[in-house]
Amino acid sequence: MTSMFPRAAVQPFHAPVLRAFLAAVLAFAIVFPGYSQDAEMGSIRGEVTNAATGKRLVNAEVRIEGTNRVAYTDQYGVFRFSNIPPGEYTIVARHTGLRDRRVTINVQPGETTVSEILLAQADSEVSDEDIVVMAEFEVTTSDLEGNSIALNEQRTSENLKTVMHAEAFGEITEGNIGEYLKNLPGVSVNYVAADVRSIKLRGMSSQFTNVTVDGAKMASAGSGNKIRSFELEQISLSNVEMLEVTKLPRPMDEANSLGGSVNLVSKNAFQRGGRSLTYKLWLNANSEYMELGTSPGWNGDRERRKVWPGVELFYTDVLLDNRLGVSIGYSNSNNFNIQQRFRWREWGFSPRGGQGGPEDVYFLRQQIQDGPKFTNRQSVSANIDYKFTENAIFSLRSQFNHYSSEFRNRNRDWRIDGRASSGFDDTLASNTFTIGPERSTAIGGSWRDKFGDTLHVDASMKHYMGDWTLDYGLWYSNATNKYADAEHGTLETISTDVNGIETLAFMQESAMAAYTDIFAFDEDGNLLPDRGIILENTDWDRAHTRAKDSRDRIGGARINLRRDFDVGGNRANIQVGARATRESRYAYENRFRWATIGEADNLTLADFEDKVYTNISPGFGYEGWRWPSSEQMRDYFLAHPEQFDFDEADSFNRKTSSMFDMKENITAAYIQGEIKLLEGKLSMLGGIRWENTDIEGEVPAFTGKYQDMEGDGWVGEGFIAEDGTIVVDKAHSETSYDTFHPSLHLKWEPRDNLIFRLSYANTLGRPNFQDMFGVTTINDPDPADPDDNTGTIRISNPALKPRRSNNFDLTAEYYFNPVGVFSVSAFKNYMSNYVQNVTREVTAADVATYGLPERVLGGNGIDPYRITLPETLGDGTVTGIEINWNQGLNYNWVPEMFRGSSVYANGTFLDTSGDFGASSPFTDDFPDFAKKTVSYGFILDFWRINMKFRWNIRGREIFASSTSGLATVRNYTLHGVSGQTALEVEERRTLDWNMNVKLTDSMEFFVNARNILNAPYRQVYYLPGPDGDYPILDSEQRFGAQWTFGIKGKF
């Protein structure tokens, strides 16, 4: 085994973490055997409740008039004051959207005075006295309530935070939290096909967005890739009460949030007001298949339903004399959608010998994909809150999420030979036509099932001890993600060859048209049917399987201790804490292929024709086509193994390149303090956080050489054994670093409705695993070629350090009565340690550091090899402005029937600059960075009807690979000038729509439409033109509008 670095002390998680955790708990038990208040003092404890809904209010402000004492209700709606001198006091409770309430209480020495405070709607005509005596609540849910909860959270937060109630935007298709979050300021989302896969905050790549559940990191297997992005497939909105988006962290928050963090707050029975059962029942349909019957399915040779039911149930109850709260939820969502893609795969970017313009760029390779997909998501959650006493509360949060999808991507591919050796003349080509000899034509696809599970469990304990608050907890999270094909009834793909085509012609309307008329001619000039792809003329050349398996496992422990006190008549607090997290992840891919031999080599695709999925249009105006059945081909492949020759070398190379095993320990500690001045109108919170990161990984030490099972072929470092397992040497690498993260948050409230915030925080973004752990590949010069005297090396870099950022933010917020906010944020981030791929001559230091063979240094007529590796270099700056307006229309000038309505609009606009030397052609444009995001909409609430219209705009951005993070770059020569252009995602505007109709006091009918106008997803290359950027289409994808029809209610 090769070791790239000396093995450092990366200890097992359970040893140091559990020892430290148990020691802290033991110390607490010794030092604080119980809380005893001064016998001459009293205390106050109470609950603040929304009188209209019966729900406890979180972060309601409770103030003792005439003093500097202010408290905020916790996650159960409870507030506490300790060490209060005996006497009569007036306490004032306030919450955004509700009417302030004053209550007079008497505090007795040595006793706790209990008070329950009911708050009415701001426009309610019910007197305070009448509210006190109400015995029952009319249970309603309104957008006004959701907005008031969210704005109150934002208003009372210590740092810059946006909070939204989980029902604020209505029903969300499939419960995907990304479809919800995309409406919030500063948030954009990444799509994979029709599904939101990951989240970006303030433009930053999704690998830098920290996603937690109740403050604890949830596992994500990353689709088997070496990435840090949290993927949303295996988490559901059904167990979420609120979503918190934080832009700048406090010292107590994790530092890995270059763009920000997202926290999902789970539902709890105490906050929801006791016993209730809510339900949703629905049907889900795609706009292209609205019929209730069966039709040709996504998998071969079968008809399937396209309209599917779904269900969501959530039960809460409070038991044992208000000491035990139980919440149990279940959801099951089934979804079918089309996936149609038109894609150009090759162009002539140097037309007319490089003297032409962008209008002369021509298309050489075209692909059409028809990929129907079925998805099932299930989620089970169970949350328990138990009060040992009113000041000692245990919480258990648990959820299990399942995701499975079946997708059958059927591809047709046509390619014109544009090489000079073929006699092709590019004067016969332009944006609107290309004619030339056929180079290749094929049928292929990607036919697989994807599935995985996530288990997340979090246990915590919280103690309120007068001016002291202690909380601690443990959590465990495990996620799996798999792809399967042959074992699930299909091949992953096939390689084919279409015979009988001599000439191809593409005729299209323009460079941006997602349609081309395809003509195929035989050697005699006869026009061929089916655009040349005739199953009887199509040979089966290879069979491919691509099973994939990955797992991510996270365990952690945390402890926080807070002390509140007075400083010169001002309230202050100091808090310390520690957290330890252990993450382990592995992934591998069995990407194997076989060549047809013997009788299989004489078969055509007509021998496996799918008689059910036939004459189905792939969209874009094309007619229906014939397709082979991957299921039939898989059955033949398994029944006749002797007719398929295993490609051992290719399979070995592909599998070793994907193998990956990693462990990461992050240990953190912090101290933060806060003081409130000017009668609480000015607060200052600051401190520092320390984080230690230890990471180690193992990958195959494969160097581009290979030997087969008999030892023949290349001499190398690995082989595939007879049972199919890989035998290979492994390289172990590891690194460790410490980082410190100061932060400071100032909040000034000169008037009741006006808040200014000034914040600074130092954050980090750890590099992707792909850049740190990968197979070293060495390509030696060809000894048979006397002109080939330079080898190449591609290697990962485990010594990469994290990206660092100093972030500054100035925000002004104005809150409208009763519900509404207008805010403007100006911010700037100074970042360093950008990771870029660098190619240079190998050095002796590289040989020593990375364990490379001496031959790569050259000699005997061989030049030193060229090495390509990721390095941290260059600095970048992000400057931005963020605007947010959310306004309830509950005013007298609004017609009465619309007074429950509201409007909202937000936008984030960014400017970037960077200095990366010659390693990147994009000085001021970062790949995978969203410079513009805009959301706006309005909510109409009248009579028994509620309608929501939500628009979302995502601006242009440079597309980057989800695995490598690198841009796709093309070289061009136009008018004699050469340059580079990157693949970009075109600006996209979508519209979602909801309607709810109240049938009874406890039941509603709802309709939801996602992307109701079926806006396409387009990728484009922009070339320099006389009038600015000249767009050239790369691909266009369409998925149809997704409709949901259902009923929901509450018992």
PDB file of C-alpha atoms in Angstrom, residues 43-272:
ATOM      1  CA  SER A  43     -39.634  33.415  38.611  1.00  0.00           C
ATOM      2  CA  ILE A  44     -42.130  33.624  35.758  1.00  0.00           C
ATOM      3  CA  ARG A  45     -42.972  30.946  33.229  1.00  0.00           C
ATOM      4  CA  GLY A  46     -45.683  30.994  30.609  1.00  0.00           C
ATOM      5  CA  GLU A  47     -46.899  30.140  27.164  1.00  0.00           C
ATOM      6  CA  VAL A  48     -47.834  32.435  24.289  1.00  0.00           C
ATOM      7  CA  THR A  49     -50.575  31.108  22.003  1.00  0.00           C
ATOM      8  CA  ASN A  50     -52.257  32.267  18.821  1.00  0.00           C
ATOM      9  CA  ALA A  51     -55.897  32.557  19.901  1.00  0.00           C
ATOM     10  CA  ALA A  52     -57.185  31.924  16.375  1.00  0.00           C
ATOM     11  CA  THR A  53     -55.336  28.634  15.787  1.00  0.00           C
ATOM     12  CA  GLY A  54     -54.425  27.278  19.193  1.00  0.00           C
ATOM     13  CA  LYS A  55     -50.781  26.965  18.122  1.00  0.00           C
ATOM     14  CA  ARG A  56     -47.962  27.936  20.438  1.00  0.00           C
ATOM     15  CA  LEU A  57     -45.898  30.842  19.130  1.00  0.00           C
ATOM     16  CA  VAL A  58     -42.146  30.509  18.715  1.00  0.00           C
ATOM     17  CA  ASN A  59     -39.908  33.546  19.315  1.00  0.00           C
ATOM     18  CA  ALA A  60     -42.721  35.714  20.605  1.00  0.00           C
ATOM     19  CA  GLU A  61     -41.201  38.625  22.510  1.00  0.00           C
ATOM     20  CA  VAL A  62     -42.180  38.903  26.162  1.00  0.00           C
ATOM     21  CA  ARG A  63     -41.032  41.991  28.050  1.00  0.00           C
ATOM     22  CA  ILE A  64     -41.400  43.020  31.703  1.00  0.00           C
ATOM     23  CA  GLU A  65     -42.426  46.671  31.579  1.00  0.00           C
ATOM     24  CA  GLY A  66     -40.164  49.074  33.433  1.00  0.00           C
ATOM     25  CA  THR A  67     -37.197  46.688  33.399  1.00  0.00           C
ATOM     26  CA  ASN A  68     -34.519  45.543  30.941  1.00  0.00           C
ATOM     27  CA  ARG A  69     -35.791  41.961  31.061  1.00  0.00           C
ATOM     28  CA  VAL A  70     -36.847  40.498  27.723  1.00  0.00           C
ATOM     29  CA  ALA A  71     -37.403  36.839  26.872  1.00  0.00           C
ATOM     30  CA  TYR A  72     -38.371  34.973  23.721  1.00  0.00           C
ATOM     31  CA  THR A  73     -40.505  31.871  23.613  1.00  0.00           C
ATOM     32  CA  ASP A  74     -38.710  28.633  22.765  1.00  0.00           C
ATOM     33  CA  GLN A  75     -39.662  25.960  20.224  1.00  0.00           C
ATOM     34  CA  TYR A  76     -42.586  24.960  22.466  1.00  0.00           C
ATOM     35  CA  GLY A  77     -43.939  28.484  22.849  1.00  0.00           C
ATOM     36  CA  VAL A  78     -42.670  28.808  26.447  1.00  0.00           C
ATOM     37  CA  PHE A  79     -40.956  31.859  27.986  1.00  0.00           C
ATOM     38  CA  ARG A  80     -39.043  32.048  31.271  1.00  0.00           C
ATOM     39  CA  PHE A  81     -37.764  34.757  33.659  1.00  0.00           C
ATOM     40  CA  SER A  82     -35.659  33.939  36.676  1.00  0.00           C
ATOM     41  CA  ASN A  83     -34.423  35.921  39.706  1.00  0.00           C
ATOM     42  CA  ILE A  84     -37.319  38.380  39.646  1.00  0.00           C
ATOM     43  CA  PRO A  85     -37.870  40.402  42.872  1.00  0.00           C
ATOM     44  CA  PRO A  86     -41.318  39.854  44.432  1.00  0.00           C
ATOM     45  CA  GLY A  87     -44.031  42.280  43.420  1.00  0.00           C
ATOM     46  CA  GLU A  88     -46.618  43.147  40.788  1.00  0.00           C
ATOM     47  CA  TYR A  89     -45.494  43.351  37.166  1.00  0.00           C
ATOM     48  CA  THR A  90     -46.974  43.981  33.769  1.00  0.00           C
ATOM     49  CA  ILE A  91     -45.648  41.716  31.063  1.00  0.00           C
ATOM     50  CA  VAL A  92     -46.143  42.574  27.411  1.00  0.00           C
ATOM     51  CA  ALA A  93     -46.218  39.888  24.724  1.00  0.00           C
ATOM     52  CA  ARG A  94     -45.842  40.728  21.054  1.00  0.00           C
ATOM     53  CA  HIS A  95     -45.661  38.792  17.809  1.00  0.00           C
ATOM     54  CA  THR A  96     -45.677  40.016  14.231  1.00  0.00           C
ATOM     55  CA  GLY A  97     -49.184  40.038  12.776  1.00  0.00           C
ATOM     56  CA  LEU A  98     -50.859  39.776  16.195  1.00  0.00           C
ATOM     57  CA  ARG A  99     -52.028  42.365  18.684  1.00  0.00           C
ATOM     58  CA  ASP A 100     -49.765  43.169  21.641  1.00  0.00           C
ATOM     59  CA  ARG A 101     -51.127  41.893  24.957  1.00  0.00           C
ATOM     60  CA  ARG A 102     -50.483  43.178  28.479  1.00  0.00           C
ATOM     61  CA  VAL A 103     -50.979  40.919  31.451  1.00  0.00           C
ATOM     62  CA  THR A 104     -50.559  41.820  35.127  1.00  0.00           C
ATOM     63  CA  ILE A 105     -49.015  39.170  37.389  1.00  0.00           C
ATOM     64  CA  ASN A 106     -47.809  38.893  40.983  1.00  0.00           C
ATOM     65  CA  VAL A 107     -44.433  37.325  41.720  1.00  0.00           C
ATOM     66  CA  GLN A 108     -44.005  35.647  45.094  1.00  0.00           C
ATOM     67  CA  PRO A 109     -40.646  34.866  46.714  1.00  0.00           C
ATOM     68  CA  GLY A 110     -39.400  31.344  46.044  1.00  0.00           C
ATOM     69  CA  GLU A 111     -42.280  30.577  43.658  1.00  0.00           C
ATOM     70  CA  THR A 112     -42.866  30.354  39.921  1.00  0.00           C
ATOM     71  CA  THR A 113     -45.749  32.405  38.573  1.00  0.00           C
ATOM     72  CA  VAL A 114     -47.373  30.747  35.572  1.00  0.00           C
ATOM     73  CA  SER A 115     -49.179  32.738  32.903  1.00  0.00           C
ATOM     74  CA  GLU A 116     -50.748  31.771  29.598  1.00  0.00           C
ATOM     75  CA  ILE A 117     -51.037  34.626  27.127  1.00  0.00           C
ATOM     76  CA  LEU A 118     -53.415  34.498  24.163  1.00  0.00           C
ATOM     77  CA  LEU A 119     -52.740  36.841  21.256  1.00  0.00           C
ATOM     78  CA  ALA A 120     -55.461  37.840  18.799  1.00  0.00           C
ATOM     79  CA  GLN A 121     -55.084  38.876  15.176  1.00  0.00           C
ATOM     80  CA  ALA A 122     -54.006  42.496  14.786  1.00  0.00           C
ATOM     81  CA  ASP A 123     -57.327  43.457  13.196  1.00  0.00           C
ATOM     82  CA  SER A 124     -59.467  41.462  15.613  1.00  0.00           C
ATOM     83  CA  GLU A 125     -62.291  43.353  17.329  1.00  0.00           C
ATOM     84  CA  VAL A 126     -62.389  40.919  20.263  1.00  0.00           C
ATOM     85  CA  SER A 127     -61.324  42.561  23.531  1.00  0.00           C
ATOM     86  CA  ASP A 128     -58.455  41.198  25.600  1.00  0.00           C
ATOM     87  CA  GLU A 129     -60.882  40.163  28.345  1.00  0.00           C
ATOM     88  CA  ASP A 130     -62.928  38.086  25.933  1.00  0.00           C
ATOM     89  CA  ILE A 131     -59.794  36.379  24.638  1.00  0.00           C
ATOM     90  CA  VAL A 132     -58.842  35.315  28.139  1.00  0.00           C
ATOM     91  CA  VAL A 133     -62.061  33.428  28.703  1.00  0.00           C
ATOM     92  CA  MET A 134     -62.167  31.663  25.316  1.00  0.00           C
ATOM     93  CA  ALA A 135     -62.359  27.918  25.856  1.00  0.00           C
ATOM     94  CA  GLU A 136     -62.081  26.760  22.252  1.00  0.00           C
ATOM     95  CA  PHE A 137     -60.181  27.854  19.205  1.00  0.00           C
ATOM     96  CA  GLU A 138     -61.432  28.089  15.685  1.00  0.00           C
ATOM     97  CA  VAL A 139     -58.759  26.160  13.862  1.00  0.00           C
ATOM     98  CA  THR A 140     -57.813  27.848  10.588  1.00  0.00           C
ATOM     99  CA  THR A 141     -54.686  28.064   8.501  1.00  0.00           C
ATOM    100  CA  SER A 142     -54.042  31.191   6.479  1.00  0.00           C
ATOM    101  CA  ASP A 143     -51.245  32.765   4.488  1.00  0.00           C
ATOM    102  CA  LEU A 144     -51.386  35.686   6.925  1.00  0.00           C
ATOM    103  CA  GLU A 145     -50.530  33.319   9.768  1.00  0.00           C
ATOM    104  CA  GLY A 146     -47.664  31.728   7.845  1.00  0.00           C
ATOM    105  CA  ASN A 147     -46.231  35.108   6.893  1.00  0.00           C
ATOM    106  CA  SER A 148     -46.540  36.480  10.414  1.00  0.00           C
ATOM    107  CA  ILE A 149     -44.663  33.488  11.850  1.00  0.00           C
ATOM    108  CA  ALA A 150     -41.909  33.817   9.263  1.00  0.00           C
ATOM    109  CA  LEU A 151     -41.492  37.571   9.617  1.00  0.00           C
ATOM    110  CA  ASN A 152     -41.463  37.357  13.398  1.00  0.00           C
ATOM    111  CA  GLU A 153     -38.620  34.821  13.234  1.00  0.00           C
ATOM    112  CA  GLN A 154     -36.698  37.060  10.873  1.00  0.00           C
ATOM    113  CA  ARG A 155     -37.343  40.164  12.938  1.00  0.00           C
ATOM    114  CA  THR A 156     -36.168  38.658  16.237  1.00  0.00           C
ATOM    115  CA  SER A 157     -33.137  36.821  14.855  1.00  0.00           C
ATOM    116  CA  GLU A 158     -29.701  37.833  16.049  1.00  0.00           C
ATOM    117  CA  ASN A 159     -28.117  37.448  12.600  1.00  0.00           C
ATOM    118  CA  LEU A 160     -29.327  37.815   9.026  1.00  0.00           C
ATOM    119  CA  LYS A 161     -31.932  35.119   8.472  1.00  0.00           C
ATOM    120  CA  THR A 162     -34.951  34.465   6.253  1.00  0.00           C
ATOM    121  CA  VAL A 163     -37.604  32.172   7.696  1.00  0.00           C
ATOM    122  CA  MET A 164     -40.684  30.780   5.992  1.00  0.00           C
ATOM    123  CA  HIS A 165     -43.460  28.572   7.274  1.00  0.00           C
ATOM    124  CA  ALA A 166     -43.667  25.271   5.408  1.00  0.00           C
ATOM    125  CA  GLU A 167     -47.170  26.018   4.116  1.00  0.00           C
ATOM    126  CA  ALA A 168     -46.501  29.606   3.016  1.00  0.00           C
ATOM    127  CA  PHE A 169     -46.340  28.731  -0.693  1.00  0.00           C
ATOM    128  CA  GLY A 170     -49.111  26.147  -0.746  1.00  0.00           C
ATOM    129  CA  GLU A 171     -48.819  22.552  -1.868  1.00  0.00           C
ATOM    130  CA  ILE A 172     -45.391  21.638  -3.259  1.00  0.00           C
ATOM    131  CA  THR A 173     -45.226  18.851  -5.842  1.00  0.00           C
ATOM    132  CA  GLU A 174     -43.563  15.715  -4.404  1.00  0.00           C
ATOM    133  CA  GLY A 175     -42.686  17.580  -1.196  1.00  0.00           C
ATOM    134  CA  ASN A 176     -39.325  18.596  -2.680  1.00  0.00           C
ATOM    135  CA  ILE A 177     -37.980  21.358  -0.435  1.00  0.00           C
ATOM    136  CA  GLY A 178     -36.039  22.840  -3.343  1.00  0.00           C
ATOM    137  CA  GLU A 179     -39.292  23.739  -5.113  1.00  0.00           C
ATOM    138  CA  TYR A 180     -40.181  25.665  -1.965  1.00  0.00           C
ATOM    139  CA  LEU A 181     -36.842  27.317  -1.282  1.00  0.00           C
ATOM    140  CA  LYS A 182     -36.447  28.690  -4.819  1.00  0.00           C
ATOM    141  CA  ASN A 183     -39.009  31.388  -3.918  1.00  0.00           C
ATOM    142  CA  LEU A 184     -36.869  32.869  -1.122  1.00  0.00           C
ATOM    143  CA  PRO A 185     -34.416  35.765  -1.530  1.00  0.00           C
ATOM    144  CA  GLY A 186     -30.899  34.743  -2.507  1.00  0.00           C
ATOM    145  CA  VAL A 187     -31.842  31.130  -3.273  1.00  0.00           C
ATOM    146  CA  SER A 188     -31.430  29.368  -6.607  1.00  0.00           C
ATOM    147  CA  VAL A 189     -31.644  25.658  -7.283  1.00  0.00           C
ATOM    148  CA  ASN A 190     -29.941  23.143  -9.540  1.00  0.00           C
ATOM    149  CA  TYR A 191     -32.119  20.835 -11.601  1.00  0.00           C
ATOM    150  CA  VAL A 192     -31.236  17.362 -12.815  1.00  0.00           C
ATOM    151  CA  ALA A 193     -33.850  16.666 -15.473  1.00  0.00           C
ATOM    152  CA  ALA A 194     -37.199  17.686 -13.912  1.00  0.00           C
ATOM    153  CA  ASP A 195     -36.115  17.415 -10.261  1.00  0.00           C
ATOM    154  CA  VAL A 196     -34.499  19.998  -8.007  1.00  0.00           C
ATOM    155  CA  ARG A 197     -31.299  18.279  -6.887  1.00  0.00           C
ATOM    156  CA  SER A 198     -29.415  20.889  -4.809  1.00  0.00           C
ATOM    157  CA  ILE A 199     -29.487  24.436  -3.378  1.00  0.00           C
ATOM    158  CA  LYS A 200     -27.328  27.485  -4.057  1.00  0.00           C
ATOM    159  CA  LEU A 201     -27.269  30.553  -1.802  1.00  0.00           C
ATOM    160  CA  ARG A 202     -26.185  33.970  -3.010  1.00  0.00           C
ATOM    161  CA  GLY A 203     -24.852  32.455  -6.201  1.00  0.00           C
ATOM    162  CA  MET A 204     -22.372  30.056  -4.600  1.00  0.00           C
ATOM    163  CA  SER A 205     -21.992  26.482  -5.805  1.00  0.00           C
ATOM    164  CA  SER A 206     -24.235  24.014  -3.987  1.00  0.00           C
ATOM    165  CA  GLN A 207     -21.162  22.322  -2.480  1.00  0.00           C
ATOM    166  CA  PHE A 208     -20.887  25.405  -0.239  1.00  0.00           C
ATOM    167  CA  THR A 209     -24.471  25.306   1.077  1.00  0.00           C
ATOM    168  CA  ASN A 210     -24.727  23.733   4.513  1.00  0.00           C
ATOM    169  CA  VAL A 211     -28.032  21.842   4.992  1.00  0.00           C
ATOM    170  CA  THR A 212     -29.100  20.706   8.461  1.00  0.00           C
ATOM    171  CA  VAL A 213     -32.171  19.287  10.185  1.00  0.00           C
ATOM    172  CA  ASP A 214     -32.780  20.891  13.594  1.00  0.00           C
ATOM    173  CA  GLY A 215     -29.172  22.051  13.458  1.00  0.00           C
ATOM    174  CA  ALA A 216     -27.669  18.603  12.750  1.00  0.00           C
ATOM    175  CA  LYS A 217     -26.066  17.696   9.436  1.00  0.00           C
ATOM    176  CA  MET A 218     -28.020  15.092   7.467  1.00  0.00           C
ATOM    177  CA  ALA A 219     -26.260  12.423   5.401  1.00  0.00           C
ATOM    178  CA  SER A 220     -26.383  12.549   1.597  1.00  0.00           C
ATOM    179  CA  ALA A 221     -24.757   9.896  -0.578  1.00  0.00           C
ATOM    180  CA  GLY A 222     -24.321  12.297  -3.502  1.00  0.00           C
ATOM    181  CA  SER A 223     -25.607   9.940  -6.216  1.00  0.00           C
ATOM    182  CA  GLY A 224     -22.414   7.944  -5.776  1.00  0.00           C
ATOM    183  CA  ASN A 225     -20.212  10.890  -6.758  1.00  0.00           C
ATOM    184  CA  LYS A 226     -17.293  12.451  -4.904  1.00  0.00           C
ATOM    185  CA  ILE A 227     -19.151  15.664  -4.100  1.00  0.00           C
ATOM    186  CA  ARG A 228     -20.141  17.657  -1.020  1.00  0.00           C
ATOM    187  CA  SER A 229     -23.448  18.986  -2.345  1.00  0.00           C
ATOM    188  CA  PHE A 230     -26.465  17.952  -0.294  1.00  0.00           C
ATOM    189  CA  GLU A 231     -28.965  16.277  -2.617  1.00  0.00           C
ATOM    190  CA  LEU A 232     -32.667  16.760  -1.951  1.00  0.00           C
ATOM    191  CA  GLU A 233     -34.073  13.506  -3.310  1.00  0.00           C
ATOM    192  CA  GLN A 234     -34.175  11.736   0.053  1.00  0.00           C
ATOM    193  CA  ILE A 235     -35.728  14.360   2.287  1.00  0.00           C
ATOM    194  CA  SER A 236     -39.367  15.423   2.521  1.00  0.00           C
ATOM    195  CA  LEU A 237     -41.156  18.658   3.341  1.00  0.00           C
ATOM    196  CA  SER A 238     -43.896  16.726   5.140  1.00  0.00           C
ATOM    197  CA  ASN A 239     -42.035  16.707   8.497  1.00  0.00           C
ATOM    198  CA  VAL A 240     -40.939  20.349   8.321  1.00  0.00           C
ATOM    199  CA  GLU A 241     -42.588  23.169  10.271  1.00  0.00           C
ATOM    200  CA  MET A 242     -40.313  25.997   9.140  1.00  0.00           C
ATOM    201  CA  LEU A 243     -37.346  26.556   6.847  1.00  0.00           C
ATOM    202  CA  GLU A 244     -34.531  28.873   7.903  1.00  0.00           C
ATOM    203  CA  VAL A 245     -32.068  30.359   5.423  1.00  0.00           C
ATOM    204  CA  THR A 246     -29.111  32.014   7.142  1.00  0.00           C
ATOM    205  CA  LYS A 247     -26.721  34.179   5.142  1.00  0.00           C
ATOM    206  CA  LEU A 248     -24.000  34.787   7.753  1.00  0.00           C
ATOM    207  CA  PRO A 249     -23.316  32.421  10.677  1.00  0.00           C
ATOM    208  CA  ARG A 250     -22.853  33.112  14.365  1.00  0.00           C
ATOM    209  CA  PRO A 251     -19.888  31.604  16.253  1.00  0.00           C
ATOM    210  CA  MET A 252     -22.160  28.782  17.447  1.00  0.00           C
ATOM    211  CA  ASP A 253     -23.004  27.873  13.817  1.00  0.00           C
ATOM    212  CA  GLU A 254     -20.883  25.689  11.544  1.00  0.00           C
ATOM    213  CA  ALA A 255     -18.442  27.682   9.433  1.00  0.00           C
ATOM    214  CA  ASN A 256     -18.837  25.703   6.188  1.00  0.00           C
ATOM    215  CA  SER A 257     -21.348  28.114   4.664  1.00  0.00           C
ATOM    216  CA  LEU A 258     -19.722  30.305   2.022  1.00  0.00           C
ATOM    217  CA  GLY A 259     -23.121  31.217   0.613  1.00  0.00           C
ATOM    218  CA  GLY A 260     -25.154  30.437   3.708  1.00  0.00           C
ATOM    219  CA  SER A 261     -27.005  27.571   5.321  1.00  0.00           C
ATOM    220  CA  VAL A 262     -30.447  25.996   5.297  1.00  0.00           C
ATOM    221  CA  ASN A 263     -31.986  24.534   8.447  1.00  0.00           C
ATOM    222  CA  LEU A 264     -35.192  22.507   8.456  1.00  0.00           C
ATOM    223  CA  VAL A 265     -37.135  22.789  11.729  1.00  0.00           C
ATOM    224  CA  SER A 266     -39.167  19.686  12.535  1.00  0.00           C
ATOM    225  CA  LYS A 267     -42.755  19.704  13.739  1.00  0.00           C
ATOM    226  CA  ASN A 268     -43.488  19.150  17.428  1.00  0.00           C
ATOM    227  CA  ALA A 269     -46.767  18.465  19.215  1.00  0.00           C
ATOM    228  CA  PHE A 270     -46.441  21.162  21.908  1.00  0.00           C
ATOM    229  CA  GLN A 271     -45.989  23.931  19.363  1.00  0.00           C
ATOM    230  CA  ARG A 272     -48.847  22.651  17.173  1.00  0.00           C
TER     231      ARG A 272
END
